Amino acid sequence: MANFPSLKLIDVCKVPPSPAAAAPSSLPLTFFDVLWLRVHPIQRLFFYEFSSNEISFYDIIVPKLKSSLSLTLCHYLPLAGNLIWPSQSDTPVIEFVNGDGVSMTVAESDDDFYHLSGNGFRKVSKFHPLVPQLSTSHDRAAIVAIQVTKFQNKGFSIGITNHHAILDGRSSTSFIKSWAQICIEESFIPTPKQMPLYDRSVINDPKDLAKIYAKAWKDVEGPNNKSLNLKFPQTKHDLVRSTLEFTHQNIQKLKEWILNKKIKNENFDSSSHISSFAIATAYLCVCTAKLEGLKEGKLWFGFAADARTRLKPQVPLNYFGNCLVAGFVVNERFELLSENGIIFACDEISKTIRNLDDGPLNGCENWGMMSQEMTNDYSKLQINSIAGSPRFGVYNVDFGFGKPKKVEIVSAESPYIFSLTDTRNSDAVMEIGIVMERDEMEAFVAIFNQGFESYFIDQSLG
């Protein structure tokens, strides 16, 4: 791990599961997992404010986090292991052996806790020292790495980096919430529904998609390239991060505006349900189109959806691993820039969600090649997309020291990626994390805020 000017490394240790647990010591990857094999890892950062100066970071907080992590890994044994690709295997597997564990770094930062955990403009480079790197090589890759960082006497952060080929957002959030619960109450035992389900037979793969996707990876820089090294996008260091909110009032008023327009215009279908997700993401598409100012061409928008409830038969919600499908929406820019732009976007997003409900695996034969091409050159992926979900409830992750002051998806570090989370603010539905160059960010924030006003004025005029 690189040293940073504002960071002082205190300790790097390996936390093993203790006591030994009854869980598989080897776990195969499904096609949902192999899809993400060399994609950059997911990095989340939780900021916690010290509730009092009496709680010692080194004597109480760090030991409790370590001991509870050790207990949690008994239920999540694969996280303590490594990803390998045996010579005789068509696909990679997770392997756990005695002596394995999760790397935990303890550090101190002299950066401004309240600035970093705020909503304003913050340099993306300020967050890099706070999230750990995964140990990866040609033939082995760690699954999870953790870093706990103290900020003077203001608070601390927990940075969690996880391999995307092992965990999706639901699985990683379940692990973090179990860890937090055990940190509060070490005798806590997850219920059967909370316990991770490792049964790979619940994922049907009659087309041998796992082998097809694995071959797509092996053919890159091959032949038979079984490298487990990850591919990272090129990042600009002059980008800034900001957080915006969709309030309950804004979502409701946008919904009313859309429904009123649909009722008055017979060309629009007013019968279908409009979700908060569809309204929020449609609004972001319109704001993006306005920012870019292009009157011709198409604006692409993509999002991941949990397939657990969409597959037939359904996959239990506590299934451990990836179970994501992707939806892609294409909007004409001139339509997005028109008076009814949010309606066009909302209808297309809602239709894509319904299509995923009806046929979540449509086109799945091509996903492996698409993922491999995207990872080979991230810059070619000019698609606006979403990371995270407000449904994960990350602001409820309390390790016994209070709920998070702020949660950031650090790996969402591109002007094309909006990160969505729930929020601490009871007046808001969700937070939107945005990364752009400063000038673009200022323009986008203005468009975002002014857009609401124009819809609301239009509504008040009837």
PDB file of N, CA and C in Angstrom, residues 348-406:
ATOM      1  N   GLU A 348     -38.939   5.251 -20.798  1.00  0.00           N
ATOM      2  CA  GLU A 348     -37.953   4.299 -21.299  1.00  0.00           C
ATOM      3  C   GLU A 348     -37.323   3.497 -20.158  1.00  0.00           C
ATOM      4  N   ILE A 349     -37.024   4.176 -19.057  1.00  0.00           N
ATOM      5  CA  ILE A 349     -36.437   3.485 -17.892  1.00  0.00           C
ATOM      6  C   ILE A 349     -37.441   2.502 -17.307  1.00  0.00           C
ATOM      7  N   SER A 350     -38.701   2.920 -17.169  1.00  0.00           N
ATOM      8  CA  SER A 350     -39.745   2.041 -16.616  1.00  0.00           C
ATOM      9  C   SER A 350     -39.958   0.827 -17.515  1.00  0.00           C
ATOM     10  N   LYS A 351     -39.925   1.047 -18.838  1.00  0.00           N
ATOM     11  CA  LYS A 351     -40.095  -0.064 -19.790  1.00  0.00           C
ATOM     12  C   LYS A 351     -38.932  -1.050 -19.683  1.00  0.00           C
ATOM     13  N   THR A 352     -37.710  -0.521 -19.513  1.00  0.00           N
ATOM     14  CA  THR A 352     -36.535  -1.386 -19.386  1.00  0.00           C
ATOM     15  C   THR A 352     -36.624  -2.225 -18.115  1.00  0.00           C
ATOM     16  N   ILE A 353     -37.097  -1.631 -17.037  1.00  0.00           N
ATOM     17  CA  ILE A 353     -37.265  -2.378 -15.775  1.00  0.00           C
ATOM     18  C   ILE A 353     -38.280  -3.496 -15.961  1.00  0.00           C
ATOM     19  N   ARG A 354     -39.393  -3.210 -16.648  1.00  0.00           N
ATOM     20  CA  ARG A 354     -40.415  -4.245 -16.896  1.00  0.00           C
ATOM     21  C   ARG A 354     -39.844  -5.368 -17.767  1.00  0.00           C
ATOM     22  N   ASN A 355     -39.011  -5.009 -18.742  1.00  0.00           N
ATOM     23  CA  ASN A 355     -38.392  -6.036 -19.592  1.00  0.00           C
ATOM     24  C   ASN A 355     -37.452  -6.931 -18.791  1.00  0.00           C
ATOM     25  N   LEU A 356     -36.745  -6.345 -17.828  1.00  0.00           N
ATOM     26  CA  LEU A 356     -35.874  -7.149 -16.965  1.00  0.00           C
ATOM     27  C   LEU A 356     -36.706  -8.087 -16.088  1.00  0.00           C
ATOM     28  N   ASP A 357     -37.874  -7.633 -15.685  1.00  0.00           N
ATOM     29  CA  ASP A 357     -38.767  -8.492 -14.891  1.00  0.00           C
ATOM     30  C   ASP A 357     -39.228  -9.686 -15.725  1.00  0.00           C
ATOM     31  N   ASP A 358     -39.495  -9.439 -17.002  1.00  0.00           N
ATOM     32  CA  ASP A 358     -40.035 -10.495 -17.873  1.00  0.00           C
ATOM     33  C   ASP A 358     -38.955 -11.435 -18.401  1.00  0.00           C
ATOM     34  N   GLY A 359     -37.785 -10.892 -18.740  1.00  0.00           N
ATOM     35  CA  GLY A 359     -36.713 -11.721 -19.308  1.00  0.00           C
ATOM     36  C   GLY A 359     -35.352 -11.251 -18.859  1.00  0.00           C
ATOM     37  N   PRO A 360     -34.992 -11.518 -17.603  1.00  0.00           N
ATOM     38  CA  PRO A 360     -33.747 -10.962 -17.049  1.00  0.00           C
ATOM     39  C   PRO A 360     -32.481 -11.431 -17.757  1.00  0.00           C
ATOM     40  N   LEU A 361     -32.534 -12.600 -18.429  1.00  0.00           N
ATOM     41  CA  LEU A 361     -31.329 -13.143 -19.052  1.00  0.00           C
ATOM     42  C   LEU A 361     -31.319 -12.981 -20.573  1.00  0.00           C
ATOM     43  N   ASN A 362     -32.187 -12.138 -21.083  1.00  0.00           N
ATOM     44  CA  ASN A 362     -32.193 -11.915 -22.538  1.00  0.00           C
ATOM     45  C   ASN A 362     -30.843 -11.368 -23.001  1.00  0.00           C
ATOM     46  N   GLY A 363     -30.265 -12.018 -23.999  1.00  0.00           N
ATOM     47  CA  GLY A 363     -28.983 -11.565 -24.535  1.00  0.00           C
ATOM     48  C   GLY A 363     -27.773 -11.964 -23.718  1.00  0.00           C
ATOM     49  N   CYS A 364     -27.968 -12.875 -22.747  1.00  0.00           N
ATOM     50  CA  CYS A 364     -26.882 -13.208 -21.815  1.00  0.00           C
ATOM     51  C   CYS A 364     -25.665 -13.849 -22.489  1.00  0.00           C
ATOM     52  N   GLU A 365     -25.835 -14.434 -23.680  1.00  0.00           N
ATOM     53  CA  GLU A 365     -24.700 -15.062 -24.350  1.00  0.00           C
ATOM     54  C   GLU A 365     -23.608 -14.046 -24.691  1.00  0.00           C
ATOM     55  N   ASN A 366     -23.994 -12.782 -24.816  1.00  0.00           N
ATOM     56  CA  ASN A 366     -23.041 -11.743 -25.224  1.00  0.00           C
ATOM     57  C   ASN A 366     -22.432 -10.979 -24.051  1.00  0.00           C
ATOM     58  N   TRP A 367     -22.905 -11.230 -22.846  1.00  0.00           N
ATOM     59  CA  TRP A 367     -22.478 -10.409 -21.696  1.00  0.00           C
ATOM     60  C   TRP A 367     -20.990 -10.557 -21.405  1.00  0.00           C
ATOM     61  N   GLY A 368     -20.467 -11.776 -21.536  1.00  0.00           N
ATOM     62  CA  GLY A 368     -19.059 -12.009 -21.214  1.00  0.00           C
ATOM     63  C   GLY A 368     -18.138 -11.188 -22.097  1.00  0.00           C
ATOM     64  N   MET A 369     -18.423 -11.183 -23.411  1.00  0.00           N
ATOM     65  CA  MET A 369     -17.604 -10.411 -24.345  1.00  0.00           C
ATOM     66  C   MET A 369     -17.749  -8.916 -24.082  1.00  0.00           C
ATOM     67  N   MET A 370     -18.980  -8.484 -23.738  1.00  0.00           N
ATOM     68  CA  MET A 370     -19.209  -7.062 -23.450  1.00  0.00           C
ATOM     69  C   MET A 370     -18.410  -6.625 -22.227  1.00  0.00           C
ATOM     70  N   SER A 371     -18.409  -7.450 -21.189  1.00  0.00           N
ATOM     71  CA  SER A 371     -17.682  -7.116 -19.965  1.00  0.00           C
ATOM     72  C   SER A 371     -16.184  -7.084 -20.225  1.00  0.00           C
ATOM     73  N   GLN A 372     -15.710  -8.046 -20.996  1.00  0.00           N
ATOM     74  CA  GLN A 372     -14.276  -8.109 -21.312  1.00  0.00           C
ATOM     75  C   GLN A 372     -13.853  -6.885 -22.116  1.00  0.00           C
ATOM     76  N   GLU A 373     -14.661  -6.473 -23.091  1.00  0.00           N
ATOM     77  CA  GLU A 373     -14.323  -5.305 -23.917  1.00  0.00           C
ATOM     78  C   GLU A 373     -14.358  -4.023 -23.098  1.00  0.00           C
ATOM     79  N   MET A 374     -15.347  -3.911 -22.196  1.00  0.00           N
ATOM     80  CA  MET A 374     -15.451  -2.731 -21.339  1.00  0.00           C
ATOM     81  C   MET A 374     -14.219  -2.605 -20.449  1.00  0.00           C
ATOM     82  N   THR A 375     -13.801  -3.732 -19.866  1.00  0.00           N
ATOM     83  CA  THR A 375     -12.677  -3.729 -18.933  1.00  0.00           C
ATOM     84  C   THR A 375     -11.352  -3.480 -19.646  1.00  0.00           C
ATOM     85  N   ASN A 376     -11.280  -3.936 -20.889  1.00  0.00           N
ATOM     86  CA  ASN A 376     -10.055  -3.749 -21.652  1.00  0.00           C
ATOM     87  C   ASN A 376      -9.767  -2.271 -21.909  1.00  0.00           C
ATOM     88  N   ASP A 377     -10.841  -1.476 -22.054  1.00  0.00           N
ATOM     89  CA  ASP A 377     -10.678  -0.033 -22.245  1.00  0.00           C
ATOM     90  C   ASP A 377     -11.923   0.671 -21.708  1.00  0.00           C
ATOM     91  N   TYR A 378     -11.865   1.049 -20.426  1.00  0.00           N
ATOM     92  CA  TYR A 378     -13.021   1.677 -19.786  1.00  0.00           C
ATOM     93  C   TYR A 378     -13.432   2.968 -20.504  1.00  0.00           C
ATOM     94  N   SER A 379     -12.457   3.651 -21.122  1.00  0.00           N
ATOM     95  CA  SER A 379     -12.746   4.953 -21.722  1.00  0.00           C
ATOM     96  C   SER A 379     -13.726   4.859 -22.892  1.00  0.00           C
ATOM     97  N   LYS A 380     -13.851   3.658 -23.479  1.00  0.00           N
ATOM     98  CA  LYS A 380     -14.775   3.486 -24.596  1.00  0.00           C
ATOM     99  C   LYS A 380     -16.229   3.394 -24.131  1.00  0.00           C
ATOM    100  N   LEU A 381     -16.416   3.215 -22.829  1.00  0.00           N
ATOM    101  CA  LEU A 381     -17.770   3.032 -22.298  1.00  0.00           C
ATOM    102  C   LEU A 381     -18.390   4.395 -21.990  1.00  0.00           C
ATOM    103  N   GLN A 382     -18.931   5.019 -23.002  1.00  0.00           N
ATOM    104  CA  GLN A 382     -19.527   6.353 -22.833  1.00  0.00           C
ATOM    105  C   GLN A 382     -21.005   6.206 -22.457  1.00  0.00           C
ATOM    106  N   ILE A 383     -21.253   5.476 -21.397  1.00  0.00           N
ATOM    107  CA  ILE A 383     -22.622   5.240 -20.944  1.00  0.00           C
ATOM    108  C   ILE A 383     -22.777   5.790 -19.538  1.00  0.00           C
ATOM    109  N   ASN A 384     -23.796   6.608 -19.317  1.00  0.00           N
ATOM    110  CA  ASN A 384     -24.092   7.063 -17.964  1.00  0.00           C
ATOM    111  C   ASN A 384     -24.688   5.901 -17.192  1.00  0.00           C
ATOM    112  N   SER A 385     -24.193   5.685 -15.981  1.00  0.00           N
ATOM    113  CA  SER A 385     -24.636   4.507 -15.237  1.00  0.00           C
ATOM    114  C   SER A 385     -24.768   4.809 -13.750  1.00  0.00           C
ATOM    115  N   ILE A 386     -25.267   3.816 -13.035  1.00  0.00           N
ATOM    116  CA  ILE A 386     -25.561   3.943 -11.609  1.00  0.00           C
ATOM    117  C   ILE A 386     -24.730   2.944 -10.815  1.00  0.00           C
ATOM    118  N   ALA A 387     -24.168   3.388  -9.690  1.00  0.00           N
ATOM    119  CA  ALA A 387     -23.524   2.488  -8.726  1.00  0.00           C
ATOM    120  C   ALA A 387     -24.312   2.566  -7.423  1.00  0.00           C
ATOM    121  N   GLY A 388     -24.428   1.428  -6.733  1.00  0.00           N
ATOM    122  CA  GLY A 388     -25.116   1.415  -5.448  1.00  0.00           C
ATOM    123  C   GLY A 388     -26.629   1.382  -5.596  1.00  0.00           C
ATOM    124  N   SER A 389     -27.301   1.488  -4.447  1.00  0.00           N
ATOM    125  CA  SER A 389     -28.764   1.493  -4.416  1.00  0.00           C
ATOM    126  C   SER A 389     -29.241   2.061  -3.087  1.00  0.00           C
ATOM    127  N   PRO A 390     -30.305   2.865  -3.098  1.00  0.00           N
ATOM    128  CA  PRO A 390     -30.854   3.367  -1.838  1.00  0.00           C
ATOM    129  C   PRO A 390     -31.451   2.254  -0.976  1.00  0.00           C
ATOM    130  N   ARG A 391     -31.707   1.098  -1.609  1.00  0.00           N
ATOM    131  CA  ARG A 391     -32.347  -0.007  -0.872  1.00  0.00           C
ATOM    132  C   ARG A 391     -31.393  -0.720   0.079  1.00  0.00           C
ATOM    133  N   PHE A 392     -30.087  -0.515  -0.074  1.00  0.00           N
ATOM    134  CA  PHE A 392     -29.136  -1.237   0.769  1.00  0.00           C
ATOM    135  C   PHE A 392     -29.146  -0.742   2.215  1.00  0.00           C
ATOM    136  N   GLY A 393     -29.609   0.459   2.448  1.00  0.00           N
ATOM    137  CA  GLY A 393     -29.696   0.962   3.829  1.00  0.00           C
ATOM    138  C   GLY A 393     -28.339   1.109   4.500  1.00  0.00           C
ATOM    139  N   VAL A 394     -27.357   1.669   3.783  1.00  0.00           N
ATOM    140  CA  VAL A 394     -26.001   1.759   4.342  1.00  0.00           C
ATOM    141  C   VAL A 394     -25.916   2.732   5.514  1.00  0.00           C
ATOM    142  N   TYR A 395     -26.861   3.654   5.610  1.00  0.00           N
ATOM    143  CA  TYR A 395     -26.822   4.596   6.730  1.00  0.00           C
ATOM    144  C   TYR A 395     -27.351   3.980   8.029  1.00  0.00           C
ATOM    145  N   ASN A 396     -27.743   2.704   7.962  1.00  0.00           N
ATOM    146  CA  ASN A 396     -28.126   1.990   9.183  1.00  0.00           C
ATOM    147  C   ASN A 396     -26.976   1.156   9.746  1.00  0.00           C
ATOM    148  N   VAL A 397     -25.796   1.224   9.117  1.00  0.00           N
ATOM    149  CA  VAL A 397     -24.666   0.397   9.556  1.00  0.00           C
ATOM    150  C   VAL A 397     -24.019   1.038  10.784  1.00  0.00           C
ATOM    151  N   ASP A 398     -24.426   0.540  11.953  1.00  0.00           N
ATOM    152  CA  ASP A 398     -23.968   1.075  13.239  1.00  0.00           C
ATOM    153  C   ASP A 398     -23.161  -0.002  13.955  1.00  0.00           C
ATOM    154  N   PHE A 399     -21.873   0.276  14.173  1.00  0.00           N
ATOM    155  CA  PHE A 399     -20.993  -0.665  14.871  1.00  0.00           C
ATOM    156  C   PHE A 399     -21.023  -0.480  16.386  1.00  0.00           C
ATOM    157  N   GLY A 400     -21.968   0.322  16.856  1.00  0.00           N
ATOM    158  CA  GLY A 400     -22.054   0.602  18.286  1.00  0.00           C
ATOM    159  C   GLY A 400     -21.510   1.971  18.638  1.00  0.00           C
ATOM    160  N   PHE A 401     -21.082   2.710  17.618  1.00  0.00           N
ATOM    161  CA  PHE A 401     -20.523   4.047  17.838  1.00  0.00           C
ATOM    162  C   PHE A 401     -21.359   5.108  17.122  1.00  0.00           C
ATOM    163  N   GLY A 402     -22.600   4.756  16.798  1.00  0.00           N
ATOM    164  CA  GLY A 402     -23.488   5.671  16.087  1.00  0.00           C
ATOM    165  C   GLY A 402     -23.581   5.347  14.608  1.00  0.00           C
ATOM    166  N   LYS A 403     -24.606   5.876  13.968  1.00  0.00           N
ATOM    167  CA  LYS A 403     -24.790   5.650  12.534  1.00  0.00           C
ATOM    168  C   LYS A 403     -23.797   6.502  11.749  1.00  0.00           C
ATOM    169  N   PRO A 404     -23.520   6.120  10.496  1.00  0.00           N
ATOM    170  CA  PRO A 404     -22.527   6.863   9.719  1.00  0.00           C
ATOM    171  C   PRO A 404     -22.919   8.326   9.534  1.00  0.00           C
ATOM    172  N   LYS A 405     -21.910   9.173   9.587  1.00  0.00           N
ATOM    173  CA  LYS A 405     -22.126  10.582   9.241  1.00  0.00           C
ATOM    174  C   LYS A 405     -22.203  10.718   7.727  1.00  0.00           C
ATOM    175  N   LYS A 406     -21.456   9.866   7.019  1.00  0.00           N
ATOM    176  CA  LYS A 406     -21.464   9.914   5.556  1.00  0.00           C
ATOM    177  C   LYS A 406     -20.999   8.576   5.011  1.00  0.00           C
TER     178      LYS A 406
END
